[in-house]
C-alpha positions as MATLAB code, in Angstrom:
seq = 'MQYTHLYRSPLGTITLAADSEGLTGLWFEGQKYFAATLDARHEETMLPIFEQTRRWLDNYFGGNDPGPTPPLHLQGSPFRLAVWEILRQIPFGKTITYGEIAREIARRQGSKTVPAQAVGGAVGHNPVSIIVPCHRVVGSNGSLTGYAGGIERKVRLLALEKADMTGLFAPQKGTAL';
ca = [
       4.978   -4.369  -21.471;
       3.609   -5.326  -18.070;
       3.748   -8.742  -16.472;
       1.689  -10.296  -13.692;
       2.010  -13.042  -11.126;
      -0.358  -14.282   -8.417;
       0.697  -14.529   -4.784;
      -1.366  -16.470   -2.250;
      -1.354  -14.536    1.020;
      -3.038  -15.332    4.350;
      -5.435  -12.458    3.542;
      -6.341  -13.572    0.027;
      -4.920  -13.745   -3.459;
      -2.720  -10.842   -4.485;
      -1.983   -9.859   -8.072;
       1.526   -8.525   -8.606;
       2.344   -6.426  -11.680;
       5.689   -5.188  -12.988;
       7.380   -3.736  -16.006;
      11.066   -3.624  -16.931;
      11.729   -0.932  -14.287;
      10.050   -2.417  -11.216;
       6.864   -3.361   -9.436;
       3.886   -1.363  -10.759;
       1.032   -2.958   -8.854;
       0.063   -5.099   -5.889;
      -3.670   -5.606   -5.349;
      -5.826   -7.911   -3.266;
      -8.315   -9.716   -5.461;
     -11.495   -7.656   -5.650;
     -10.165   -4.578   -3.873;
     -11.259   -1.092   -4.867;
      -9.308    0.142   -7.928;
      -8.141   -3.447   -8.592;
      -5.572   -3.437  -11.406;
      -6.359    0.210  -12.223;
      -2.809    0.799  -13.489;
      -2.456   -2.547  -15.258;
      -2.181   -2.423  -19.042;
      -4.939   -4.265  -20.872;
      -2.164   -6.160  -22.657;
      -0.047   -7.961  -20.099;
       1.460  -11.378  -19.707;
       1.432  -13.697  -16.703;
       4.941  -14.981  -16.076;
       7.522  -15.370  -13.325;
      10.180  -12.660  -13.230;
      13.059  -12.051  -10.787;
      11.150   -8.996   -9.416;
       8.255  -11.315   -8.538;
      10.604  -13.737   -6.739;
      12.025  -10.792   -4.779;
       8.506   -9.542   -3.983;
       7.404  -13.031   -2.891;
      10.318  -13.196   -0.428;
       9.460   -9.708    0.849;
       5.787  -10.683    1.298;
       6.686  -14.023    2.932;
       8.768  -12.134    5.512;
       6.035   -9.551    5.982;
       3.245  -12.099    6.477;
       5.585  -13.943    8.851;
       5.266  -10.892   11.127;
       8.734   -9.553   10.420;
       9.866   -6.181    9.161;
      10.745   -7.274    5.608;
      13.385   -4.589    5.110;
      14.123   -2.800    1.840;
      11.376   -2.949   -0.741;
      11.704   -4.475   -4.168;
      12.302   -1.909   -6.942;
       9.149    0.097   -7.605;
       7.968    1.910  -10.717;
       5.168    4.112   -9.433;
       3.366    6.276  -11.956;
       1.034    9.098  -11.051;
       0.700   12.835  -10.699;
       3.443   14.716   -8.838;
       1.014   15.101   -5.908;
       0.268   11.375   -5.710;
       3.948   10.489   -6.033;
       4.728   12.874   -3.143;
       2.047   11.264   -0.957;
       3.238    7.757   -1.832;
       6.810    8.738   -0.944;
       5.623    9.788    2.520;
       3.765    6.482    2.864;
       6.994    4.628    2.111;
       8.636    6.403    5.054;
       6.082    5.234    7.670;
       7.930    2.724    9.862;
       6.771   -0.874   10.199;
       4.204   -1.085   13.017;
       3.497    2.666   13.156;
       0.570    4.764   11.953;
       0.147    8.324   10.707;
      -2.944   10.436   10.020;
      -4.150   11.898    6.748;
      -3.773   15.323    8.366;
      -0.131   14.685    9.249;
       0.579   13.726    5.646;
      -1.265   16.839    4.426;
       0.839   19.057    6.709;
       4.058   17.411    5.485;
       3.063   17.853    1.827;
       2.217   21.515    2.521;
       5.589   21.991    4.221;
       7.434   20.432    1.269;
       5.484   22.526   -1.237;
       5.836   25.711    0.775;
       2.046   26.097    0.972;
      -0.106   26.910    3.964;
      -2.410   23.922    3.656;
      -3.186   20.849    1.618;
      -6.644   19.313    2.058;
      -6.594   15.997    3.907;
      -9.278   14.808    1.454;
      -6.803   15.240   -1.426;
      -4.315   13.157    0.539;
      -7.043   10.560    1.079;
      -7.608   10.320   -2.669;
      -3.901    9.775   -3.308;
      -3.647    7.199   -0.513;
      -6.713    5.359   -1.831;
      -5.258    5.144   -5.338;
      -1.923    3.723   -4.186;
      -1.231    0.970   -6.743;
       1.270   -1.001   -4.640;
      -0.627   -1.931   -1.495;
       1.272   -3.225    1.564;
       4.734   -2.389    0.163;
       3.679    1.266   -0.074;
       1.933    0.975    3.310;
      -1.336    2.868    2.889;
      -2.846    0.613    5.588;
      -0.789    2.585    8.145;
      -2.818    5.765    7.546;
      -5.685    6.481    9.947;
      -8.172    9.294   10.487;
      -7.255   12.083   12.910;
      -9.982   10.817   15.260;
      -8.533    7.279   15.215;
     -10.924    5.892   12.620;
      -9.661    3.088   10.430;
     -10.950    4.487    7.203;
      -9.905    4.545    3.588;
      -8.257    1.205    2.852;
      -9.037   -0.045   -0.670;
      -8.464   -3.637    0.474;
     -11.168   -3.318    3.144;
     -11.169   -2.335    6.811;
     -10.909   -5.962    7.999;
      -7.654   -6.411    6.059;
      -6.365   -3.077    7.344;
      -6.947   -4.225   10.926;
      -5.252   -7.569   10.240;
      -2.239   -5.905    8.600;
      -1.791   -3.506   11.533;
      -2.179   -6.408   13.996;
       0.406   -8.411   12.020;
       2.813   -5.480   12.463;
       1.950   -5.313   16.178;
       0.952   -1.660   15.714;
      -0.492    0.108   18.745;
      -4.189    0.150   17.938;
      -5.258    1.753   21.211;
      -7.939    4.299   20.384;
      -8.396    3.122   16.798;
     -11.853    2.074   15.693;
     -13.773    0.914   12.661;
     -16.029    3.812   11.604;
     -19.047    1.625   10.753;
     -19.203    0.133   14.222;
     -17.722    3.005   16.195;
     -16.164    0.565   18.617;
     -12.576    0.540   19.743;
     -10.427   -2.413   18.698;
];
């Protein structure tokens, strides 16, 4: 059984989802793939995991490195799980490119290459936004692309973390931030 709880963030309402093992989802209202991993049958209630996640998010939105994440129960293909594990290792306030993730996956798998587009698909389907920090992934040319919650939120999350955004730009406008 999955459970949900709403969290009001400075960037909009967030739906939290969890099962008995940990957090299974964290989505901004209306984002791409919203609640894609949420069971049709779920119950809205307050659980200790949601209290822990609220504290983590309160610290995060306060501009602080929130520290260890609440327990997660990520479900996906072995490839997606590997990509999401790399995302979890990106330090607060830092960014990485899709290509860098692809090279790391290839290294771990002992393959020559992994397409950056495949990495992009896994990053885009990350079910636990912010906590699994897919907003910290940028294009190799510095483009701020591929955030299911929207480019504006991605920019605001990186600014909140005081990430160095020199040379980063929104692809639609082509202007540096």
